Coordinates of C-alpha atoms in Angstrom, one line a residue:
M45 CA -54.5 -42.1 -98.8
M46 CA -56.0 -43.0 -96.2
N47 CA -55.1 -45.6 -93.4
A48 CA -57.9 -47.9 -91.3
G49 CA -57.6 -45.4 -88.9
E50 CA -58.7 -42.1 -90.1
L51 CA -61.3 -43.7 -92.4
S52 CA -63.1 -45.1 -88.8
R53 CA -63.0 -42.3 -87.7
R54 CA -63.9 -40.2 -90.9
Q55 CA -67.3 -42.8 -90.5
I56 CA -67.9 -41.1 -87.0
L57 CA -67.4 -38.1 -87.2
A58 CA -69.5 -38.5 -91.0
A59 CA -72.1 -39.4 -88.7
A60 CA -71.9 -37.7 -85.8
G61 CA -73.1 -34.8 -88.6
F62 CA -76.1 -36.6 -89.3
I63 CA -77.6 -37.8 -85.9
G64 CA -76.5 -33.4 -85.3
L65 CA -78.9 -32.6 -88.1
A66 CA -81.7 -33.9 -87.0
T67 CA -81.9 -33.1 -83.7
L68 CA -80.1 -29.9 -84.3
T69 CA -77.7 -30.9 -80.8
G70 CA -74.0 -30.3 -80.7
C71 CA -71.3 -30.8 -78.1
G72 CA -70.7 -27.4 -76.9
S73 CA -68.5 -26.0 -74.6
G74 CA -68.2 -22.9 -72.5
D75 CA -70.2 -20.4 -70.2
D76 CA -73.5 -20.6 -71.7
G77 CA -76.1 -20.9 -68.9
G78 CA -75.7 -24.7 -68.8
D79 CA -77.5 -25.1 -71.6
G80 CA -74.2 -25.5 -74.4
K81 CA -74.8 -28.8 -75.1
D82 CA -79.1 -28.7 -75.8
L83 CA -79.1 -26.3 -78.6
S84 CA -82.8 -26.8 -78.3
K85 CA -83.5 -23.0 -76.7
K86 CA -81.6 -21.3 -79.0
Q87 CA -83.0 -21.9 -82.3
N88 CA -85.2 -18.2 -82.4
G89 CA -85.3 -17.2 -85.6
A90 CA -84.1 -19.9 -87.3
M91 CA -85.4 -22.2 -89.8
K92 CA -87.0 -25.8 -89.4
E93 CA -85.5 -27.6 -92.4
Y94 CA -82.5 -25.6 -93.7
R95 CA -80.6 -27.6 -96.5
T96 CA -78.2 -27.2 -99.4
G97 CA -78.9 -25.1 -101.9
Q98 CA -81.2 -23.6 -100.1
Q99 CA -81.9 -19.2 -99.4
F100 CA -81.8 -18.7 -96.0
K101 CA -84.5 -17.0 -94.3
A102 CA -84.8 -15.9 -90.6
A103 CA -87.9 -16.8 -89.6
K104 CA -88.1 -13.4 -87.9
P105 CA -85.9 -10.2 -87.9
L106 CA -82.5 -10.5 -86.5
S107 CA -79.5 -8.8 -86.3
F108 CA -75.7 -10.2 -86.1
S109 CA -72.5 -8.1 -84.8
V110 CA -69.4 -8.3 -87.2
L111 CA -65.8 -6.9 -87.0
H112 CA -65.2 -5.8 -90.3
N113 CA -61.1 -5.3 -91.8
N114 CA -61.8 -1.3 -93.5
N115 CA -59.7 -2.1 -96.7
P116 CA -59.1 1.7 -97.9
V117 CA -59.0 0.8 -101.6
Y118 CA -62.7 0.3 -100.6
P119 CA -63.5 2.0 -97.2
M120 CA -66.2 1.1 -95.9
K121 CA -70.4 2.7 -96.2
S122 CA -72.9 2.4 -94.1
G123 CA -75.5 3.1 -97.4
W124 CA -73.8 0.0 -99.4
L125 CA -76.2 -2.2 -101.2
F126 CA -74.5 -5.3 -99.8
W127 CA -75.8 -4.6 -96.3
K128 CA -79.2 -3.4 -97.5
E129 CA -79.2 -7.0 -99.9
V130 CA -78.5 -9.0 -97.2
T131 CA -81.3 -8.1 -94.7
K132 CA -83.8 -8.2 -98.1
R133 CA -82.5 -11.7 -98.6
T134 CA -82.2 -13.2 -95.1
G135 CA -84.2 -11.0 -92.2
V136 CA -80.6 -10.8 -91.3
T137 CA -79.3 -7.2 -90.0
L138 CA -75.8 -7.4 -90.1
K139 CA -73.7 -4.4 -87.6
P140 CA -70.2 -3.7 -88.8
V141 CA -67.7 -3.1 -86.3
D142 CA -65.2 -0.8 -88.2
V143 CA -61.5 -1.3 -87.8
P144 CA -58.7 0.2 -90.0
L145 CA -56.9 -2.6 -92.4
A146 CA -53.9 -1.7 -90.2
D147 CA -54.7 -1.9 -86.7
Y148 CA -56.8 -5.6 -87.6
E149 CA -55.2 -7.8 -85.9
K150 CA -54.0 -5.9 -83.3
K151 CA -57.9 -4.6 -82.3
R152 CA -59.3 -7.7 -83.1
S153 CA -56.8 -9.3 -80.1
V154 CA -58.2 -6.5 -77.8
L155 CA -61.6 -6.7 -78.7
I156 CA -61.6 -10.5 -77.8
G157 CA -59.7 -10.1 -74.1
A158 CA -62.0 -7.6 -73.2
G159 CA -65.2 -9.9 -73.6
D160 CA -66.6 -6.9 -76.2
A161 CA -65.7 -8.9 -79.3
P162 CA -68.9 -9.3 -81.9
F163 CA -70.1 -12.5 -82.7
L164 CA -68.5 -13.0 -86.0
I165 CA -65.0 -12.7 -86.3
P166 CA -63.9 -12.6 -89.6
K167 CA -60.6 -11.9 -91.9
T168 CA -58.9 -14.7 -89.5
Y169 CA -56.0 -16.1 -91.1
H170 CA -54.8 -19.8 -89.4
P171 CA -53.1 -20.3 -87.4
S172 CA -54.2 -16.8 -85.0
E173 CA -57.0 -18.5 -84.5
V174 CA -54.9 -20.5 -82.1
A175 CA -53.9 -17.4 -79.3
F176 CA -57.7 -17.3 -78.5
V177 CA -58.1 -20.8 -77.6
S178 CA -57.0 -21.7 -74.3
S179 CA -59.2 -18.5 -73.0
G180 CA -62.3 -20.0 -74.5
A181 CA -63.3 -16.4 -75.8
I182 CA -64.0 -18.0 -79.3
L183 CA -65.8 -21.6 -80.1
P184 CA -64.6 -24.9 -81.3
V185 CA -66.6 -24.5 -84.1
S186 CA -66.5 -28.3 -85.3
D187 CA -69.2 -28.8 -82.9
Y188 CA -71.3 -26.5 -84.9
V189 CA -70.7 -27.3 -88.7
H190 CA -73.9 -30.0 -88.3
L191 CA -75.2 -26.4 -88.2
M192 CA -74.1 -26.1 -92.0
P193 CA -75.2 -28.3 -94.8
N194 CA -73.5 -26.4 -97.0
F195 CA -70.0 -25.8 -95.7
R196 CA -69.9 -29.9 -94.8
D197 CA -71.1 -30.9 -98.8
K198 CA -67.8 -28.9 -99.9
V199 CA -66.0 -30.5 -97.4
K200 CA -67.0 -33.8 -98.9
R201 CA -67.6 -33.2 -102.6
W202 CA -64.0 -31.2 -102.4
K203 CA -62.7 -33.8 -100.1
L204 CA -60.9 -30.8 -97.9
E205 CA -61.0 -33.3 -94.6
P206 CA -57.1 -33.5 -94.6
E207 CA -57.0 -29.8 -94.3
L208 CA -59.3 -29.2 -92.1
D209 CA -57.3 -32.1 -90.0
S210 CA -54.5 -29.9 -90.2
I211 CA -56.2 -26.7 -88.4
R212 CA -57.4 -29.3 -85.4
Q213 CA -56.3 -28.3 -82.3
S214 CA -54.9 -30.8 -79.3
D215 CA -58.6 -31.6 -78.6
G216 CA -59.2 -32.7 -82.0
K217 CA -61.2 -29.5 -82.7
Y218 CA -61.0 -26.7 -84.7
Y219 CA -61.8 -22.8 -83.9
L220 CA -61.8 -21.6 -87.5
L221 CA -64.5 -21.6 -90.8
P222 CA -61.9 -20.8 -93.4
G223 CA -62.7 -20.0 -96.7
L224 CA -63.5 -23.0 -98.8
H225 CA -61.0 -23.5 -102.3
E226 CA -62.6 -25.9 -105.0
K227 CA -58.9 -25.8 -106.6
A228 CA -55.3 -24.6 -105.5
K229 CA -55.5 -20.9 -106.5
S230 CA -51.5 -19.8 -107.5
Y231 CA -51.0 -15.8 -107.3
Y232 CA -47.5 -14.7 -107.9
S233 CA -44.8 -16.0 -110.4
L234 CA -42.4 -14.0 -112.8
S235 CA -43.2 -11.3 -115.4
F236 CA -40.6 -10.6 -118.5
R237 CA -40.8 -7.6 -120.8
T238 CA -41.5 -10.3 -124.0
D239 CA -40.8 -7.4 -126.7
V240 CA -37.5 -6.8 -125.2
L241 CA -36.9 -11.0 -125.2
D242 CA -38.6 -11.3 -128.7
R243 CA -36.2 -8.2 -129.8
I244 CA -32.7 -10.5 -128.8
G245 CA -34.6 -13.4 -129.6
V246 CA -35.1 -15.4 -126.5
S247 CA -38.3 -17.8 -125.9
L248 CA -40.4 -17.5 -122.2
P249 CA -38.8 -19.5 -119.9
T250 CA -40.6 -22.4 -118.3
T251 CA -37.8 -23.8 -115.6
W252 CA -35.4 -21.9 -113.4
D253 CA -32.7 -23.0 -115.3
E254 CA -34.5 -21.5 -117.9
V255 CA -34.4 -18.4 -116.4
Y256 CA -31.2 -18.5 -115.4
D257 CA -30.5 -18.6 -119.0
V258 CA -32.8 -15.5 -120.0
F259 CA -31.4 -13.6 -117.1
R260 CA -27.6 -14.2 -119.1
A261 CA -29.2 -13.5 -122.2
L262 CA -30.6 -10.6 -120.7
K263 CA -27.4 -9.4 -119.1
E264 CA -24.8 -9.7 -122.4
E265 CA -27.4 -7.6 -124.1
Y266 CA -27.4 -5.0 -121.5
P267 CA -24.7 -5.5 -119.3
D268 CA -24.8 -2.0 -117.2
K269 CA -28.3 -3.2 -116.1
Y270 CA -29.8 -5.8 -113.5
P271 CA -32.3 -7.9 -115.6
F272 CA -34.4 -9.0 -112.5
T273 CA -35.6 -6.1 -110.0
D274 CA -37.8 -7.3 -107.0
R275 CA -40.3 -6.2 -105.0
W276 CA -42.7 -7.5 -101.3
S277 CA -39.6 -7.0 -99.3
T278 CA -40.8 -4.9 -97.2
N279 CA -44.4 -4.2 -95.2
T280 CA -43.7 -8.8 -94.9
P281 CA -41.7 -10.4 -92.0
F282 CA -39.5 -12.2 -95.4
P283 CA -37.3 -10.2 -97.7
A284 CA -38.4 -11.3 -101.5
A285 CA -41.0 -12.6 -99.8
A286 CA -43.2 -13.2 -103.3
L287 CA -39.9 -14.7 -105.3
L288 CA -39.0 -16.9 -102.1
S289 CA -42.3 -18.3 -102.3
Y290 CA -42.9 -19.7 -105.3
L291 CA -39.4 -20.3 -106.0
G292 CA -39.6 -22.9 -102.9
Q293 CA -42.5 -24.5 -104.7
A294 CA -40.1 -25.9 -107.1
Y295 CA -38.0 -27.4 -104.5
G296 CA -41.0 -28.0 -102.9
V297 CA -40.6 -26.0 -99.5
R298 CA -42.2 -23.8 -97.7
A299 CA -40.5 -20.3 -98.2
G300 CA -41.5 -16.6 -98.6
W301 CA -44.7 -15.6 -97.3
T302 CA -45.8 -19.1 -96.9
Y303 CA -42.0 -20.5 -94.4
N304 CA -43.3 -22.5 -91.6
N305 CA -40.4 -23.8 -89.5
L306 CA -41.7 -27.1 -89.7
S307 CA -42.3 -28.9 -92.9
F308 CA -43.5 -32.7 -93.1
D309 CA -41.2 -35.2 -94.5
S310 CA -43.4 -37.8 -96.1
K311 CA -40.7 -40.8 -96.5
A312 CA -39.5 -40.2 -93.1
Q313 CA -43.3 -39.9 -91.7
K314 CA -41.4 -36.7 -89.2
F315 CA -41.4 -33.4 -89.0
V316 CA -38.4 -31.8 -89.8
F317 CA -37.0 -27.9 -89.7
T318 CA -37.6 -26.2 -93.1
G319 CA -34.9 -24.0 -93.1
A320 CA -32.3 -26.6 -92.2
T321 CA -33.7 -28.8 -95.0
D322 CA -31.1 -29.4 -98.1
A323 CA -34.5 -28.6 -100.3
Y324 CA -34.0 -25.0 -98.9
R325 CA -30.6 -24.8 -99.1
Q326 CA -30.6 -25.9 -102.9
M327 CA -33.1 -22.7 -102.8
V328 CA -30.7 -20.6 -101.6
E329 CA -27.8 -21.5 -103.7
Y330 CA -29.6 -20.5 -106.9
L331 CA -30.7 -17.2 -105.3
R332 CA -26.8 -16.6 -104.1
K333 CA -25.8 -18.2 -107.7
L334 CA -28.6 -14.9 -109.0
V335 CA -26.8 -12.0 -107.2
A336 CA -23.1 -13.4 -107.6
E337 CA -23.6 -13.5 -111.0
K338 CA -25.3 -10.1 -111.0
L339 CA -28.4 -11.2 -112.4
V340 CA -30.4 -10.0 -109.9
D341 CA -30.5 -5.8 -108.4
P342 CA -29.4 -6.8 -104.6
E343 CA -31.7 -4.0 -103.6
S344 CA -34.7 -6.6 -104.4
F345 CA -34.2 -7.4 -100.4
T346 CA -34.8 -4.6 -99.0
Q347 CA -36.4 -1.9 -101.7
P348 CA -39.9 -0.7 -101.2
D349 CA -42.6 -1.8 -104.4
D350 CA -42.8 1.5 -106.2
A351 CA -38.8 2.0 -106.4
A352 CA -39.2 -1.7 -108.0
V353 CA -41.8 -1.4 -110.1
Q354 CA -40.4 2.0 -110.8
K355 CA -37.2 0.5 -112.1
L356 CA -39.1 -1.7 -114.5
L357 CA -41.0 1.1 -115.6
A358 CA -37.8 2.9 -116.8
E359 CA -36.2 0.3 -118.4
K360 CA -33.6 -0.5 -115.4
S361 CA -34.6 -3.9 -115.4
Y362 CA -37.0 -6.2 -117.4
A363 CA -38.2 -8.6 -114.9
I364 CA -40.3 -8.7 -112.0
S365 CA -42.3 -10.9 -109.3
A366 CA -46.1 -10.1 -110.5
N367 CA -49.3 -11.3 -110.0
P368 CA -52.4 -11.0 -112.4
Q369 CA -53.8 -7.8 -110.8
E370 CA -50.1 -6.1 -110.3
L371 CA -49.8 -7.0 -113.6
V372 CA -52.3 -5.9 -115.6
Q373 CA -53.0 -2.7 -113.5
N374 CA -49.9 -1.3 -112.8
Y375 CA -47.1 -3.0 -114.9
R376 CA -48.7 -3.1 -118.2
Y377 CA -51.1 0.2 -117.8
N378 CA -48.0 2.1 -116.8
L379 CA -45.9 0.7 -119.7
T380 CA -47.5 1.5 -122.1
K381 CA -47.8 5.0 -120.7
Q382 CA -44.1 5.3 -121.2
V383 CA -42.7 2.5 -123.1
K384 CA -43.6 2.5 -126.6
D385 CA -44.4 -0.9 -127.7
A386 CA -43.8 -2.3 -124.7
E387 CA -45.5 -5.5 -123.8
I388 CA -45.2 -7.5 -120.4
E389 CA -46.2 -11.3 -119.4
M390 CA -46.5 -13.3 -116.7
I391 CA -45.4 -16.9 -117.0
P392 CA -46.4 -20.1 -115.3
V393 CA -44.1 -20.7 -112.3
P394 CA -41.2 -21.7 -113.5
L395 CA -40.3 -26.0 -112.6
G396 CA -37.4 -26.9 -110.8
P397 CA -36.6 -30.4 -108.8
A398 CA -39.9 -31.3 -107.3
G399 CA -41.7 -31.3 -110.7
P400 CA -45.1 -29.7 -111.6
V401 CA -46.2 -29.1 -108.5
V402 CA -48.3 -26.8 -106.3
M403 CA -48.0 -26.7 -102.0
G404 CA -50.7 -28.4 -100.5
G405 CA -52.9 -26.7 -97.9
T406 CA -53.6 -23.4 -100.2
R407 CA -57.1 -24.9 -100.7
L408 CA -58.5 -23.0 -97.4
E409 CA -58.6 -19.6 -96.7
N410 CA -58.8 -16.8 -93.9
G411 CA -62.3 -17.3 -92.1
V412 CA -64.8 -16.7 -89.2
M413 CA -64.5 -17.1 -85.8
I414 CA -67.4 -17.3 -83.6
S415 CA -67.4 -15.5 -80.1
S416 CA -68.0 -17.6 -77.1
E417 CA -70.8 -14.8 -76.6
A418 CA -72.6 -15.9 -79.5
L419 CA -73.5 -19.5 -77.7
K420 CA -75.6 -18.0 -74.9
S421 CA -77.9 -16.6 -77.5
D422 CA -81.4 -18.2 -78.5
T423 CA -80.4 -16.8 -81.8
F424 CA -77.1 -19.1 -82.0
V425 CA -78.8 -22.0 -84.5
A426 CA -79.9 -19.4 -87.0
M427 CA -76.8 -17.1 -86.8
M428 CA -75.0 -20.5 -87.9
Q429 CA -77.2 -20.7 -90.3
F430 CA -76.7 -17.5 -91.3
V431 CA -73.3 -18.0 -91.5
D432 CA -73.1 -20.7 -94.0
W433 CA -75.4 -19.7 -96.9
L434 CA -73.5 -15.8 -97.0
W435 CA -69.8 -17.9 -96.7
Y436 CA -70.6 -21.1 -98.0
S437 CA -73.4 -21.1 -99.9
D438 CA -73.3 -21.3 -103.8
E439 CA -75.5 -18.7 -104.1
G440 CA -74.3 -16.6 -101.3
Q441 CA -70.9 -16.3 -102.3
K442 CA -71.9 -15.7 -105.8
F443 CA -74.1 -12.4 -104.7
C444 CA -71.0 -11.3 -102.2
K445 CA -68.7 -11.5 -104.8
W446 CA -70.7 -9.9 -107.8
G447 CA -73.6 -8.7 -106.0
V448 CA -77.5 -8.5 -107.5
E449 CA -78.4 -9.4 -111.2
G450 CA -79.6 -6.5 -113.1
V451 CA -78.3 -4.1 -110.7
T452 CA -74.7 -4.7 -111.1
Y453 CA -74.1 -7.3 -113.4
T454 CA -75.8 -10.0 -115.6
E455 CA -74.5 -13.6 -116.3
S456 CA -75.4 -15.9 -118.9
G457 CA -74.1 -19.5 -119.5
G458 CA -71.7 -18.5 -116.7
K459 CA -70.1 -15.3 -117.4
Y460 CA -70.4 -13.0 -116.0
E461 CA -70.5 -9.2 -117.3
L462 CA -70.9 -6.4 -114.9
E463 CA -73.2 -3.7 -115.8
P464 CA -72.5 -0.6 -118.0
G465 CA -70.9 1.9 -116.4
I466 CA -69.4 -0.6 -113.3
S467 CA -65.5 -1.1 -112.4
L468 CA -64.2 -4.3 -110.8
M469 CA -60.1 -3.2 -109.4
G470 CA -60.0 -0.7 -112.3
S471 CA -61.4 -3.4 -115.2
I472 CA -63.1 0.3 -116.6
P473 CA -60.3 2.7 -115.4
D474 CA -62.9 5.9 -116.5
A475 CA -66.0 4.1 -115.1
P476 CA -68.4 6.4 -113.0
K477 CA -69.4 3.4 -110.5
D478 CA -66.7 1.0 -108.4
L479 CA -68.2 -2.4 -107.4
Q480 CA -66.1 -2.5 -104.6
K481 CA -66.0 1.2 -103.3
D482 CA -70.0 1.9 -104.2
Y483 CA -71.9 -1.2 -104.0
G484 CA -69.5 -3.1 -101.5
F485 CA -69.7 -6.1 -103.0
F486 CA -66.0 -8.3 -104.1
N487 CA -65.0 -7.0 -100.2
G488 CA -62.5 -9.0 -98.6
V489 CA -64.3 -10.0 -95.3
F490 CA -66.5 -12.3 -97.5
T491 CA -65.6 -13.1 -100.6
Y492 CA -63.6 -15.6 -100.5
G493 CA -63.2 -19.4 -101.7
G494 CA -65.5 -21.8 -103.5
S495 CA -66.3 -23.5 -106.8
W496 CA -63.4 -23.0 -109.2
A497 CA -66.2 -21.5 -111.4
L498 CA -67.4 -19.0 -109.3
V499 CA -63.5 -18.4 -108.3
S500 CA -62.5 -17.9 -112.2
S501 CA -65.4 -16.0 -113.1
N502 CA -63.2 -12.7 -112.9
F503 CA -60.0 -14.0 -114.6
S504 CA -58.9 -11.5 -116.9
P505 CA -57.2 -13.3 -120.3
D506 CA -53.4 -13.5 -118.9
E507 CA -54.8 -15.1 -115.2
Q508 CA -56.7 -17.4 -117.2
K509 CA -54.0 -18.5 -119.3
F510 CA -51.6 -18.8 -115.7
Q511 CA -54.3 -20.6 -113.9
D512 CA -54.5 -23.0 -116.5
V513 CA -51.4 -24.2 -116.3
M514 CA -51.0 -24.2 -112.2
T515 CA -54.4 -26.1 -112.0
R516 CA -53.1 -29.4 -113.4
R517 CA -50.3 -29.4 -111.3
E518 CA -50.5 -32.1 -108.5
E519 CA -51.3 -31.0 -105.3
L520 CA -48.2 -31.9 -102.8
P521 CA -49.7 -33.7 -99.7
V522 CA -51.4 -31.4 -96.7
D523 CA -49.3 -31.6 -94.0
P524 CA -50.4 -33.6 -90.6
A525 CA -52.2 -32.2 -88.0
H526 CA -50.0 -32.1 -85.1
P527 CA -51.7 -29.4 -82.0
L528 CA -49.6 -28.7 -78.8
Q529 CA -51.6 -28.2 -75.9
S530 CA -51.3 -24.5 -74.7
V531 CA -48.3 -25.2 -72.2
E532 CA -46.1 -26.6 -75.6
Q533 CA -48.2 -23.4 -77.6
E534 CA -46.2 -21.0 -74.7
Q535 CA -42.6 -23.0 -75.2
A536 CA -43.0 -23.2 -78.9
T537 CA -43.3 -19.5 -79.6
L538 CA -40.7 -18.8 -77.4
W539 CA -38.6 -20.9 -79.6
D540 CA -40.4 -20.3 -83.0
T541 CA -39.2 -16.6 -83.4
P542 CA -35.6 -16.6 -83.0
L543 CA -35.1 -19.1 -85.0
R544 CA -37.3 -18.0 -88.1
D545 CA -35.0 -15.0 -87.4
H546 CA -32.0 -17.0 -87.6
V547 CA -32.8 -18.5 -91.0
T548 CA -34.5 -15.1 -92.8
Q549 CA -31.6 -13.1 -91.6
N550 CA -29.0 -16.4 -92.7
M551 CA -30.8 -16.9 -96.1
L552 CA -30.3 -13.4 -96.7
K553 CA -26.6 -13.3 -95.8
F554 CA -26.0 -16.5 -98.2
A555 CA -28.1 -15.3 -100.9
L556 CA -26.2 -11.3 -101.0
G557 CA -22.6 -13.5 -100.4
K558 CA -22.3 -11.9 -97.2
R559 CA -21.5 -15.3 -96.1
P560 CA -20.1 -18.6 -97.8
M561 CA -22.1 -21.5 -98.0
S562 CA -19.3 -23.2 -96.7
E563 CA -20.7 -22.5 -93.5
W564 CA -24.0 -24.3 -93.9
D565 CA -23.0 -26.8 -91.3
A566 CA -22.4 -23.6 -89.2
Y567 CA -25.4 -22.2 -89.6
V568 CA -27.0 -25.2 -88.8
T569 CA -25.3 -26.0 -85.6
E570 CA -26.4 -22.3 -84.8
L571 CA -30.0 -23.3 -85.1
K572 CA -29.6 -26.4 -83.2
G573 CA -27.7 -23.8 -80.3
K574 CA -31.6 -22.3 -80.9
N575 CA -33.5 -25.2 -80.1
L576 CA -34.3 -26.7 -83.0
D577 CA -34.6 -30.3 -82.3
R578 CA -36.4 -29.3 -78.8
L579 CA -39.2 -27.9 -81.4
V580 CA -39.0 -30.5 -83.8
D581 CA -39.2 -32.9 -81.1
L582 CA -42.1 -31.6 -79.6
H583 CA -44.0 -31.3 -82.9
N584 CA -43.3 -34.7 -83.2
K585 CA -44.4 -35.8 -80.4
A586 CA -47.6 -34.2 -80.7
Y587 CA -48.2 -35.5 -84.3
E588 CA -47.8 -39.0 -82.3
R589 CA -50.3 -37.9 -79.6
F590 CA -52.6 -36.8 -82.2
R591 CA -52.2 -39.5 -84.9
K592 CA -53.2 -42.0 -81.4
E593 CA -55.9 -40.4 -80.0
N594 CA -57.6 -39.1 -83.5
G595 CA -57.3 -42.5 -85.2

């Protein structure tokens, strides 16, 4: 529900967008030779009339540099059809600056800090763009979205204004062009050996209470085994990062991969500290019960992924966290080779006290930062039009995902089929060609977001079944904008990390029974000693200030 202030502000922003589209001017900032606000001198190669749904084609050959996150699963090749076809369709040659996946964030910071960053800096996850705002190294892209009709069209049609508001900085602007999703997409949940459940006469669970009952039944049948062993606890700041993410959702709190120290309490209309809330405590208590009754392998919180998967394959456990890709390509594929008549299925996220919900804010994905240096170029307008077409138009998104019709895929009635001999993520194990490795499509640098029809176009039957349930759930409200000023940000960072570490360490102690739940209040007092109240107050003041200044 929008209040009057929000509504008037949206109307002003919308009006500004239409005026900007007509005049091709913006309110740019930064050192760009003094003419940043006048884009009339920056239209070299731009299309004079560029609209939603129109093919972008530069008026002259152009080239733009792009930071390329080189994924070892599909290492970059200069001969990819992707690069050639981009140039053929748009007149733009992309010049990738190749950075290994493992060093991406570090290398990106070094390049930006040295003033050597490419114009286009994709694969950036909010809030990592915040670190580059105060130096002026990246553009406040919200000043220039009037050049991007496809971006604005999707924001309007899919009602994504609250999500964009949530990434605005203290100046009211946002500095990241995020991937835009029509619907929230869920990724992780529990998977169970369904053949084993059938054998002991137990149905797949739909709630966390039922999960507990199923684990109990498995424990009674196999007393010397842990029913559940888990993964995604290493190479991540949170143990059991996936499990906590979807278990937390059932309690209406962000945990695991999605954890944030601050959560907005919609009833109290203020921010609170996530790791001290009653809902977070209830989640930890549930986990503790599973560990105490030996229903979950305590090594789940420390073991490498391979160790967890090997226990599943060796039938030392019968449940594990999954995503649709791992379910099909890893668990099921390997189980059927090792265990006769083995069957495994991923269930919709079990329900808990919060009811049938998914966390809010998940319709934005990682996105693109634009180097401030780009604004100095006379081809700036053309570059923004190109970004809009490649990352945000229906046609550009379909191209980035599936490639060239008749070469890599065919489409009929909204159904996509890869051409014979082409595999995607192991879909045809013995295929001679791979859509990612050999052609450069379905590359995470360029493929994200889009309509639900496109996002779901490569779903396996398992994922389709899973998402059909998840997309019917209610999306919880997005946290309102509460951007900190640069001095506040520095202070908050000093408090944020020790508090986050304390939450993580003690979650593990409570869950593993190394600290009694009777000490929860003492734990909250310890958090207060680490500046919990000061951090929350800082964010609540920022929330009130932003609301007052921006409506």
